Coordinates of C-alpha atoms in Angstrom, one line a residue:
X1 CA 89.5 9.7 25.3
X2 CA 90.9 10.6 21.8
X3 CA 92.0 6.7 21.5
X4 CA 88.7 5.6 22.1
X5 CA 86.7 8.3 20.0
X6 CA 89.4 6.7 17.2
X7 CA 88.5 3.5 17.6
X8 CA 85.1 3.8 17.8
X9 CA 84.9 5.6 14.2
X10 CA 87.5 2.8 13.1
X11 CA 84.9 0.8 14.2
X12 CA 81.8 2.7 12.5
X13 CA 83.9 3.1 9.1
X14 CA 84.8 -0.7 9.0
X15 CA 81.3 -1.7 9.6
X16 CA 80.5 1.0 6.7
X17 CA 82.3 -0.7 4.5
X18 CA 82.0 -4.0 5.1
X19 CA 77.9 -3.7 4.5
X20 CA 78.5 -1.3 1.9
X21 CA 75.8 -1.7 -0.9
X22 CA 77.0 -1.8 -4.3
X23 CA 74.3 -0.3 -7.1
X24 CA 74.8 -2.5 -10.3
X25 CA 76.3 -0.7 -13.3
X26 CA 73.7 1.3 -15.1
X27 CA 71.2 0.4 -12.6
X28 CA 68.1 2.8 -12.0
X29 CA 68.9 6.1 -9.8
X30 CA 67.7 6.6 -6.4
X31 CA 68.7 7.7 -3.2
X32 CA 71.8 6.3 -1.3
X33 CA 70.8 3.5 0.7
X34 CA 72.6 3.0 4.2
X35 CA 74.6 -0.5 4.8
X36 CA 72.1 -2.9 6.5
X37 CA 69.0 -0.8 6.6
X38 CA 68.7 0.5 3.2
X39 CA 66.6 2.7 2.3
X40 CA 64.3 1.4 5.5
X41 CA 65.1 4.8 7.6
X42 CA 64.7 6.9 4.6
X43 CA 60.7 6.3 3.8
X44 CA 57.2 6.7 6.1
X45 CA 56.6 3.4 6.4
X46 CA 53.3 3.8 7.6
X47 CA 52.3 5.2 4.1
X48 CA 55.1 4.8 1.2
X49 CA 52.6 6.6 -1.4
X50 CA 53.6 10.1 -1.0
X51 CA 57.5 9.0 -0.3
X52 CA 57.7 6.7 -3.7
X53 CA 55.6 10.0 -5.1
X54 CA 58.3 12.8 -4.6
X55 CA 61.3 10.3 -5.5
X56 CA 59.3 9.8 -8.8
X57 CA 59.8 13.4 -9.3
X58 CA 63.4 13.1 -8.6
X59 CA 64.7 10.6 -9.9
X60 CA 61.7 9.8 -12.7
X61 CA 59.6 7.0 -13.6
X62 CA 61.8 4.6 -13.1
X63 CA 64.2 4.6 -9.7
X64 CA 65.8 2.1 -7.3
X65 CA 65.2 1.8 -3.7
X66 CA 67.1 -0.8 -1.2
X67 CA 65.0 -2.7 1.0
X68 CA 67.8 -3.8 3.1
X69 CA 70.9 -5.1 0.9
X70 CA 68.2 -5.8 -1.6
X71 CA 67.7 -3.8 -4.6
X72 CA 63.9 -3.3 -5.8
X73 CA 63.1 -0.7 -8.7
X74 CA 60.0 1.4 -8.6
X75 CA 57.6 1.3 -11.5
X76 CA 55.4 4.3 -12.4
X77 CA 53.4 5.7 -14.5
X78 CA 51.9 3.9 -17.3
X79 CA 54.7 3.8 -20.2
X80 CA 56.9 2.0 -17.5
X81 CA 54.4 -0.2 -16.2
X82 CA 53.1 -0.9 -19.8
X83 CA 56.6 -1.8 -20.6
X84 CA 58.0 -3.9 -17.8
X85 CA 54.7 -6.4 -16.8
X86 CA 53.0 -6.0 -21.0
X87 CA 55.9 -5.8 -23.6
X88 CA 58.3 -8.1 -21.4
X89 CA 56.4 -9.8 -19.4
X90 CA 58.1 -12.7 -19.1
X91 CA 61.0 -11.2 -18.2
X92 CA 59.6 -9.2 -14.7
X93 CA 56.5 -12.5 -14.2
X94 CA 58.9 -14.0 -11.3
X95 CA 57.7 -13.2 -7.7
X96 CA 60.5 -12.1 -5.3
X97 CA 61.3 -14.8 -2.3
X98 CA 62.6 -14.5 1.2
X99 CA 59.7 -11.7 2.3
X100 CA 57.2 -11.6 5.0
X101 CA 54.3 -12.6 2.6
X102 CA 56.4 -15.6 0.6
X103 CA 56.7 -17.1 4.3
X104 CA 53.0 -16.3 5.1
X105 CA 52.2 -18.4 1.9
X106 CA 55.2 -20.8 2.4
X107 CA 55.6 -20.6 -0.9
X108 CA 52.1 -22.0 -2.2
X109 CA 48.8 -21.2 -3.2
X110 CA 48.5 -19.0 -6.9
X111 CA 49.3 -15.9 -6.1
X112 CA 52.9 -16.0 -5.0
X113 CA 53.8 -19.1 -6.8
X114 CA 55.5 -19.0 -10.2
X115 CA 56.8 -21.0 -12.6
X116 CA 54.6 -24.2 -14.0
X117 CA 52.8 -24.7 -10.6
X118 CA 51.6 -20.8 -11.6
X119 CA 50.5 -21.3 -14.8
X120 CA 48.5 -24.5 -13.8
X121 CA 46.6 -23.4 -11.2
X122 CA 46.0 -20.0 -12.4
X123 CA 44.3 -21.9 -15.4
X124 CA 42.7 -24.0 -13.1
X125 CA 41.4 -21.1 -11.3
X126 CA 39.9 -19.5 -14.1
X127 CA 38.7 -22.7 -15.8
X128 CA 36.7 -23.9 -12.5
X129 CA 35.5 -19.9 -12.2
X130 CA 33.9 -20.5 -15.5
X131 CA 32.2 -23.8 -14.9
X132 CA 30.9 -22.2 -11.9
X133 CA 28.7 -19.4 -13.5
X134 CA 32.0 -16.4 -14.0
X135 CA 30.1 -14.5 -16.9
X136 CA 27.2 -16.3 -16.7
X137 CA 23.6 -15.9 -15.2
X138 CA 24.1 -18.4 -12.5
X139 CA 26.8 -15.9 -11.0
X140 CA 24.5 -13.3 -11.4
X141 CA 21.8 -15.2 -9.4
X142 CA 24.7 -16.2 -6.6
X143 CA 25.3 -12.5 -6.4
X144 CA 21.9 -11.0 -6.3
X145 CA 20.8 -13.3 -3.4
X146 CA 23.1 -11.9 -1.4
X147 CA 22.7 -8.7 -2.0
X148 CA 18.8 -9.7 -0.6
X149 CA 20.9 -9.8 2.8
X150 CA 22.4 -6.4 2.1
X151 CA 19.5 -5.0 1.8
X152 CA 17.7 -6.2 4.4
X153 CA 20.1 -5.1 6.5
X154 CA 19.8 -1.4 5.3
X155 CA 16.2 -1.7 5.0
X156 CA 16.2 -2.3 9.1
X157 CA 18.4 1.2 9.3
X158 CA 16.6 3.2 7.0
X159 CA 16.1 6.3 8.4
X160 CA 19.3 5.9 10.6
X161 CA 23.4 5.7 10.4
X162 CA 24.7 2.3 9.9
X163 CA 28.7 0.8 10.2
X164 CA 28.9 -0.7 6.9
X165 CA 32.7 -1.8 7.9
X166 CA 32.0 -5.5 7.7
X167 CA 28.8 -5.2 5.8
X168 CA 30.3 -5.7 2.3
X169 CA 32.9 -8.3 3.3
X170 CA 30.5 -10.4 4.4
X171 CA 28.8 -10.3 1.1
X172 CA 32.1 -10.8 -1.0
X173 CA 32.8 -13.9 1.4
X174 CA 29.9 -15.1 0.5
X175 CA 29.9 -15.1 -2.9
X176 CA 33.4 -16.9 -3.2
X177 CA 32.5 -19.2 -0.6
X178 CA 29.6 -20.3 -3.3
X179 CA 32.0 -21.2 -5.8
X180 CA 34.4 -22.3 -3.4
X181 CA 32.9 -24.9 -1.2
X182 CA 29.2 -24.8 -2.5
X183 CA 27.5 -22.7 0.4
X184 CA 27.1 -19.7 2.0
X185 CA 27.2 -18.6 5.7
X186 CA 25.1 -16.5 8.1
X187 CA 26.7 -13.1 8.4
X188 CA 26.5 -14.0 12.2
X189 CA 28.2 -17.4 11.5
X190 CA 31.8 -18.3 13.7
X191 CA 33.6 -19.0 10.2
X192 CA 32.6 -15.8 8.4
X193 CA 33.5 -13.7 11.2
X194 CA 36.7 -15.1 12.0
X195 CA 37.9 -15.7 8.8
X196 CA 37.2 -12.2 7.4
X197 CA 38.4 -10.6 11.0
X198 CA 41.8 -12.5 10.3
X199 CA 42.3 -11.5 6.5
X200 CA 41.4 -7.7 7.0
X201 CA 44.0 -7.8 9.5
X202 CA 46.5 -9.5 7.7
X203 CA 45.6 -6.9 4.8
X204 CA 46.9 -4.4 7.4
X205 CA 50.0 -5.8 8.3
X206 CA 51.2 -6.3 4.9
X207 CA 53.0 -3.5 3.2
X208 CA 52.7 -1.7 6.0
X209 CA 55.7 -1.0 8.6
X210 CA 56.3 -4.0 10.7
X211 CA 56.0 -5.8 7.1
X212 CA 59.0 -3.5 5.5
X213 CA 60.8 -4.1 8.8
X214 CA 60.4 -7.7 8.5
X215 CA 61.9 -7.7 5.0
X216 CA 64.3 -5.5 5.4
X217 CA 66.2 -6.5 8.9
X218 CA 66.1 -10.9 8.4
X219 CA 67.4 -10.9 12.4
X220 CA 64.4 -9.8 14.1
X221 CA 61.8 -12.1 11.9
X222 CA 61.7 -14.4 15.2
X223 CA 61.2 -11.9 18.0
X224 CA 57.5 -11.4 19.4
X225 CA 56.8 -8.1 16.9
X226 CA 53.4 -7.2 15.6
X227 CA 53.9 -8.8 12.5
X228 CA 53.6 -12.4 13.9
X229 CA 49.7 -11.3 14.5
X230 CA 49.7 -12.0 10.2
X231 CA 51.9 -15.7 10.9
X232 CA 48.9 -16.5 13.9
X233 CA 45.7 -15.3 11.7
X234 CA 47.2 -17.4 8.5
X235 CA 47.7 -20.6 10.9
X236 CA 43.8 -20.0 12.2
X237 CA 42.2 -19.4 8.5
X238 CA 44.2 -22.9 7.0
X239 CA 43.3 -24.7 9.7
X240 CA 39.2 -23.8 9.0
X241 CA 39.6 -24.0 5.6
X242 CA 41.8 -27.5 6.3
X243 CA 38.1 -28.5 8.1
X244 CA 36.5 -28.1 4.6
X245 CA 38.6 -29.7 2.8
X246 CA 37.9 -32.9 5.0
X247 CA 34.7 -32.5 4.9
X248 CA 34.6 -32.9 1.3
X249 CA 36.6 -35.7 0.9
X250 CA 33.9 -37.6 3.0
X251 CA 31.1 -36.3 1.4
X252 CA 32.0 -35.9 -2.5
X253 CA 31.0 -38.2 -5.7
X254 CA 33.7 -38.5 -7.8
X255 CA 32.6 -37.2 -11.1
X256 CA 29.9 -35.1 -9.8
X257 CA 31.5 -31.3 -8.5
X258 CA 30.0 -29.1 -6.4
X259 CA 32.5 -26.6 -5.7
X260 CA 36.4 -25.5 -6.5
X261 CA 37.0 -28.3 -3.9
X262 CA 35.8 -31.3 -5.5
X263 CA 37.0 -30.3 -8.7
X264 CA 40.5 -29.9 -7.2
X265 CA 40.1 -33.5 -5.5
X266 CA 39.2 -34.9 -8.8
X267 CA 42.2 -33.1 -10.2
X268 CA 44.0 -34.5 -8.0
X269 CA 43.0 -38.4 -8.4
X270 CA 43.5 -38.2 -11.7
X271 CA 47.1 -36.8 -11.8
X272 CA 48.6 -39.2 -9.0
X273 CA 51.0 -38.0 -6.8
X274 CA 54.0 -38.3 -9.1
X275 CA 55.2 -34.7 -9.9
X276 CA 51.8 -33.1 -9.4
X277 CA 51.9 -29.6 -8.3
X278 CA 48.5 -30.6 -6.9
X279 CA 48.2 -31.8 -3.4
X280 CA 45.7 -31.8 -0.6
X281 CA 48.1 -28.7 1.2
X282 CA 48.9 -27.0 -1.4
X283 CA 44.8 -26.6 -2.1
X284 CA 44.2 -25.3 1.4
X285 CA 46.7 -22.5 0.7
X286 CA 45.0 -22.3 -2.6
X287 CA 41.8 -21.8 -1.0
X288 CA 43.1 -18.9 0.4
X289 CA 44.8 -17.1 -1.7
X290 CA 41.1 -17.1 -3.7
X291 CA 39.4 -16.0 -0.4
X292 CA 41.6 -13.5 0.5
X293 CA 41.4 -12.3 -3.2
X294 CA 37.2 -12.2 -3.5
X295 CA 37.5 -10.9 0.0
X296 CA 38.8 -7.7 0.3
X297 CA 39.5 -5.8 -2.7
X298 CA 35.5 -5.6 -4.0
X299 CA 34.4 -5.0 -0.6
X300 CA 37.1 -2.2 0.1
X301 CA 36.0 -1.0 -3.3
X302 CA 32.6 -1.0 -2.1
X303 CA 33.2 0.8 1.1
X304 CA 34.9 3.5 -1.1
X305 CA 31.9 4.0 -3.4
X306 CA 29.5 4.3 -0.8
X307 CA 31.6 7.0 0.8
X308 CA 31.8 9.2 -2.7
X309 CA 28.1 8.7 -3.2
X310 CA 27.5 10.3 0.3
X311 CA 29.3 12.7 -0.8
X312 CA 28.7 13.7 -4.0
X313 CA 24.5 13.7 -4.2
X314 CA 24.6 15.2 -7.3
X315 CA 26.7 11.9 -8.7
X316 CA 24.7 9.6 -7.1
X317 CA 21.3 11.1 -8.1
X318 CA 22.2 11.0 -12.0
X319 CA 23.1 7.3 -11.4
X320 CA 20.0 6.4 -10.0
X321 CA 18.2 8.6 -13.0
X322 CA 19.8 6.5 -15.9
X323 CA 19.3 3.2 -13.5
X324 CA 15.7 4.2 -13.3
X325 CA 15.4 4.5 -17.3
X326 CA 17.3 1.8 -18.0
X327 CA 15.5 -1.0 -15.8
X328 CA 11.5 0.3 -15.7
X329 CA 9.4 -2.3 -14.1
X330 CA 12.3 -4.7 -14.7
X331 CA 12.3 -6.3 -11.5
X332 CA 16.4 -7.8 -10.9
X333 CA 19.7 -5.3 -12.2
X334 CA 21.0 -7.8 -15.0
X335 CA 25.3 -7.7 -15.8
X336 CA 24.1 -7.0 -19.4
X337 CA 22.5 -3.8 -18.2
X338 CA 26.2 -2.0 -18.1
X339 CA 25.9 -1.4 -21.7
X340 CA 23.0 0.6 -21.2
X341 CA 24.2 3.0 -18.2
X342 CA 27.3 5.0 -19.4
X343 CA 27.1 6.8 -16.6
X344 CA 26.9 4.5 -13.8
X345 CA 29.7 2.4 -15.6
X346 CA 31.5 5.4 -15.4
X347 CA 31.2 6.1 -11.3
X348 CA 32.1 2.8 -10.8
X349 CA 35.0 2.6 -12.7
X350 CA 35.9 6.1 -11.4
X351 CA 35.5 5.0 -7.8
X352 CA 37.4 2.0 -8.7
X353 CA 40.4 4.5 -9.8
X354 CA 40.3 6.8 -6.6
X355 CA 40.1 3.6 -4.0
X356 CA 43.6 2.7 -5.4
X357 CA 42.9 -0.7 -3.8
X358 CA 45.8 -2.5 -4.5
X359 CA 48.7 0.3 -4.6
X360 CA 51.4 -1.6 -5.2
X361 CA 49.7 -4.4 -6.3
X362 CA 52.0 -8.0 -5.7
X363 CA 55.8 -7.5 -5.8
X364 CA 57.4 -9.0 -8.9
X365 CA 61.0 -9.7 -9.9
X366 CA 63.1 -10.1 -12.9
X367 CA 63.2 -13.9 -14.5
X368 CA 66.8 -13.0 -16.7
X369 CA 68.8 -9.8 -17.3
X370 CA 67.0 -7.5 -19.1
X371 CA 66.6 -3.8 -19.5
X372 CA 63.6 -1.3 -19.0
X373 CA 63.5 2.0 -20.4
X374 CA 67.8 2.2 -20.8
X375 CA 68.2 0.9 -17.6
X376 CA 69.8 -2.5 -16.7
X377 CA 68.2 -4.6 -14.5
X378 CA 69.6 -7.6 -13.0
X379 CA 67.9 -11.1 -12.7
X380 CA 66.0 -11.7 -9.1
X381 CA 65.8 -8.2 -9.3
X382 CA 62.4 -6.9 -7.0
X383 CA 60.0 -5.1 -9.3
X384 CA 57.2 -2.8 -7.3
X385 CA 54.8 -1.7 -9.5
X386 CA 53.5 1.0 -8.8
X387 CA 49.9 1.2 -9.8
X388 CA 48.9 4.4 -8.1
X389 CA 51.3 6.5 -9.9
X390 CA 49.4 5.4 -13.4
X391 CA 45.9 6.0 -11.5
X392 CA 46.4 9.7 -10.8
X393 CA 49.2 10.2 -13.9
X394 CA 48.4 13.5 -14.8
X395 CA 49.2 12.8 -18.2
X396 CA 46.7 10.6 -18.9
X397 CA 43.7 11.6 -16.8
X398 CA 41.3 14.5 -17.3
X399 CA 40.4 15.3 -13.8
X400 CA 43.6 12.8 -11.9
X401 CA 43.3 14.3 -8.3
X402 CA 39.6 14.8 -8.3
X403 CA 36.5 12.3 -8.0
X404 CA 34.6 13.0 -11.3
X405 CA 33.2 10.0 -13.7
X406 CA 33.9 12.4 -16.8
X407 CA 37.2 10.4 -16.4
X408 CA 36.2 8.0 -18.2
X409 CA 33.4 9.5 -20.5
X410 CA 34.0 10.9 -23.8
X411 CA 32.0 14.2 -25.6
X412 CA 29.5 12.3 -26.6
X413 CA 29.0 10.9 -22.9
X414 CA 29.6 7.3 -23.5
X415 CA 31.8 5.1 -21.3
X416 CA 35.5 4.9 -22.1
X417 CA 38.0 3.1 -20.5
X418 CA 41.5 4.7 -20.8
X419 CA 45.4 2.7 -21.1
X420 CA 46.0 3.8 -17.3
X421 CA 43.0 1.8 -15.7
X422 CA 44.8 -0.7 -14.4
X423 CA 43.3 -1.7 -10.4
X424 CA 44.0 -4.7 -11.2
X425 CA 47.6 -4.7 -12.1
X426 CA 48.3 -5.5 -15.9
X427 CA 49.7 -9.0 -18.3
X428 CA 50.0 -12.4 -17.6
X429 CA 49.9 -11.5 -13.3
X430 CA 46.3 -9.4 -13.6
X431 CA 44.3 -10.4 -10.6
X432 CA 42.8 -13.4 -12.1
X433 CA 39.2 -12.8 -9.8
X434 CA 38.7 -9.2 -12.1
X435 CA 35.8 -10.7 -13.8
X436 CA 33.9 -11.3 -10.7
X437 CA 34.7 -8.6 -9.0
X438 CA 33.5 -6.6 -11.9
X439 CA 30.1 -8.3 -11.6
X440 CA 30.0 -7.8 -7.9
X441 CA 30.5 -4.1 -7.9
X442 CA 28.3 -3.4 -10.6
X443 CA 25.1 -5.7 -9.7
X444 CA 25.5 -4.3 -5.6
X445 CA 26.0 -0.8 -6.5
X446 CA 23.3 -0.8 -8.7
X447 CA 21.1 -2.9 -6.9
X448 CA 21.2 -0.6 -4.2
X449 CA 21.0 2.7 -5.7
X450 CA 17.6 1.3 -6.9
X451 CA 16.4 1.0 -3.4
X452 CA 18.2 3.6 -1.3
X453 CA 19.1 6.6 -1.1
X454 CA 22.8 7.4 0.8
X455 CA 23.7 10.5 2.8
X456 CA 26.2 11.5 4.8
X457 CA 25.2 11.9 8.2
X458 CA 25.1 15.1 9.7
X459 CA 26.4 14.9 12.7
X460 CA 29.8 12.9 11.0
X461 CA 31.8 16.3 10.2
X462 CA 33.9 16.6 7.4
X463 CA 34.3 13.6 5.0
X464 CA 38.1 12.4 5.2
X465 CA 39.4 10.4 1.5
X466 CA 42.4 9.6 3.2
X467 CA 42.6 5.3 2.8
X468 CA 44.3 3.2 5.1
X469 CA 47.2 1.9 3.5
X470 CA 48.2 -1.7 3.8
X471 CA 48.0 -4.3 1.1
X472 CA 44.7 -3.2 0.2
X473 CA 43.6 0.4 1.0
X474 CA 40.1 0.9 2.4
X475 CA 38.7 4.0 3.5
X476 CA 38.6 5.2 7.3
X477 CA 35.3 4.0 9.4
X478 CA 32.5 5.8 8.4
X479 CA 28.3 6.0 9.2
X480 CA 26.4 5.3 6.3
X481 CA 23.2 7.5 6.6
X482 CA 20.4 5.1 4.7
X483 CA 16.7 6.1 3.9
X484 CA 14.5 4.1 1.8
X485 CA 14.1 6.3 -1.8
X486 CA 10.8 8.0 -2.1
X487 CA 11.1 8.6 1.7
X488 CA 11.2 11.8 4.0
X489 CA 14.6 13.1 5.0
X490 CA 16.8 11.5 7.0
X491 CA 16.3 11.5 10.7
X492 CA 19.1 12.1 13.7

């Protein structure tokens, strides 16, 4: 009995030290991670918020954590962040590799790429956005038709509770899908539902548990797990969007564009195949890293601000007070009109803060060995920024744990926008869609604060804040109680 108690902790001590993980030299603090797993069995993986939170106040601003044998160090607040992906942002631009959502790209698209084939289709990207309307009034126009179907749908509910869950992706679908490949779809439409179905759950899956598990233990990537629901819905959406590219092949006139697609076709005859980073696969996963981008974020964003208006009446009435003033008898909400409404540039910005969309926003890594903030930090290094902890710093927020525009209003009640507003990450890597989705929030919001007035349901109970995490947060399924404005209370 003692002999085989002996051999077994011979056993368990060799294996301890043969998968011992060694923390660089001067490498950030942070707790001990266990051979193999890490730091896996040490954090709620179904929400790392609170977790990355309280070792923040342990080990400060800037800590290490092991996912598996892998070091990563933990960004937050907003002198760190402001220092790592601002003042050296070449140094921590690289994207990690070998994890669950490099394989669900296979290593293509924008937003996990880096290097040249980064750099020239992130300019591409922002480049076609502008010769597509981005900033202009022809966006405007794309965007205020469909809000028309918005608000016919709540005009059908007024009086009632609607599910609003899909309601705003459809819209945000829709609007990329202008740019994209030239059209819009029906909100009952196969590809529309499917396609936003598929990246809402792959949203889910990322970041959250079965995704850490994923990255952390390599030997169970293969076995039937929940996370190959993400590998199925990504082989589903390129294989529709694959349809559209073939579909424009046959129908475009070179030298005439009517999308993103024909301008990337055109891109690509004129390059040739030699050493292009452009090709007809690489665009489909292009494709969707835009669609998942002018997807979810606004319309999670949405769903957020709709819930806080509910909420707080008395916000939402002094919105629709300076939106009143500000627009008369003009008959369309106009971009331009932001200037004009400190106030309801303020809510949305403020709502923007609380949604904490993007949490920890894209993992990056080191390009070289470099330091941050006294601390050395290897190249290949994973860098997880994150963004949260600089959206509720306490330092730098008059009201961080609280919804209240005055966050971003000064004494004299205009709108200011503080360092720490950063939703959208911050340097070279910023989400390169903010610009539209900054148009979309304001134009919808507004739009529809014009027409409607939102309560919360009385029969709902008590109003939960709590998001969802995943790789965007959204809030829990709610009614949205709708009445025309002008109109009696709501009914049951």
């Amino acid at each position: 009995m003692l002999g085989s108690l002996f051999l077994l902790w011979t056993s368990f001590w060799f294996l301890f030290v043969l998968f011992k993980i060694q923390r660089p030299k001067n490498f950030p603090p942070g707790p001990w991670p266990i051979p193999i797993f890490g730091n896996l069995l040490q954090l709620n993986l179904v929400n790392l918020l609170y977790d990355l939170r309280k070792l923040s106040e342990r080990y400060g601003k800037v800590y290490s954590i092991y996912l598996g044998r892998k070091p990563a160090v933990v960004l937050n607040g907003l002198q760190a962040m402001k220092e790592a992906l601002v003042t050296q942002s070449v140094e921590f631009a690289a994207r990690p590799k070998d994890h669950m959502v490099n394989h669900l790209t296979e290593g293509k698209g924008v937003a996990l790429t880096d290097g040249p084939m980064w750099k020239e289709h992130r300019r591409f990207a922002l480049t076609t956005l502008r010769n597509f309307g981005l900033g202009k009034r022809s966006m405007e126009e794309r965007i205020l038709g469909e809000i028309s179907y918005i608000a016919s749908h709540l005009e059908k509910n007024a009086g009632k509770a609607t599910d609003p869950q899909t309601l705003f992706h459809k819209a945000g679908f829709n609007v990329i899908c202008t740019v994209l490949f030239g059209t819009r779809f029906k909100h009952e439409d196969e590809f529309l539902q499917l396609n936003i179905r598929h990246i809402t759950e792959i949203a889910k899956i990322i970041n959250g548990p079965w995704a850490m598990i994923y990255d952390t233990l390599p030997l169970v990537r293969n076995l039937p797990l929940p996370f190959q629901k993400a590998f199925q819905n990504m082989r589903m959406i390129r294989k529709s969007l694959a349809d559209q590219v073939s579909q424009h092949k046959e129908s475009r006139v070179p030298g005439e564009p009517r999308d993103l697609i024909d301008c990337y076709l055109g891109e690509m005859e004129k390059r040739g195949d030699a050493g292009s980073s452009f090709g007809e696969y690489q665009l489909v996963c292009y494709l969707l890293d835009l669609l998942f981008a002018g997807t979810d974020t606004s319309s999670n964003t949405l769903l957020t601000a709709f819930l806080y208006l509910m909420t707080h009446p008395d916000v939402q009435e002094r919105c629709q007070k300076e939106i009143d003033e500000v627009l008369g008898e003009k008959e369309q909400a106009s971009f331009e009109d932001r200037h004009r409404m400190p106030y309801t540039q303020a809510m949305i910005h403020e709502v923007q803060r609380v949604a904490d969309t993007a949490p920890l926003s894209l993992f990056h890594a080191t390009t070289k060995d470099t330091q941050l903030m006294g601390y050395d930090i290897p190249k290949g290094t994973i860098i997880i920024p994150n963004l949260s902890s600089v959206l509720s710093d306490e330092s730098q927020w008059k009201f961080p744990h609280e919804f209240n525009p005055s966050n971003f209003l000064n004494d004299q009640g205009e709108f200011v926008k503080p360092e720490a507003f950063m939703p959208f990450s911050a340097g070279p890597r910023v989400c390169p869609g903010e610009g539209l989705a900054r148009m979309e929030l304001f134009l919808i919001v507004v739009t529809l604060l014009r027409r409607f007035k939102f309560i919360w349901p009385e029969d709902a109970g008590v109003p939960d804040y709590t998001p969802v995490f995943g790789l965007t947060q959204t809030p829990k399924p709610y009614r949205l109680g709708v009445r025309l404005r002008g109109s009696g209370d709501l009914g049951p």
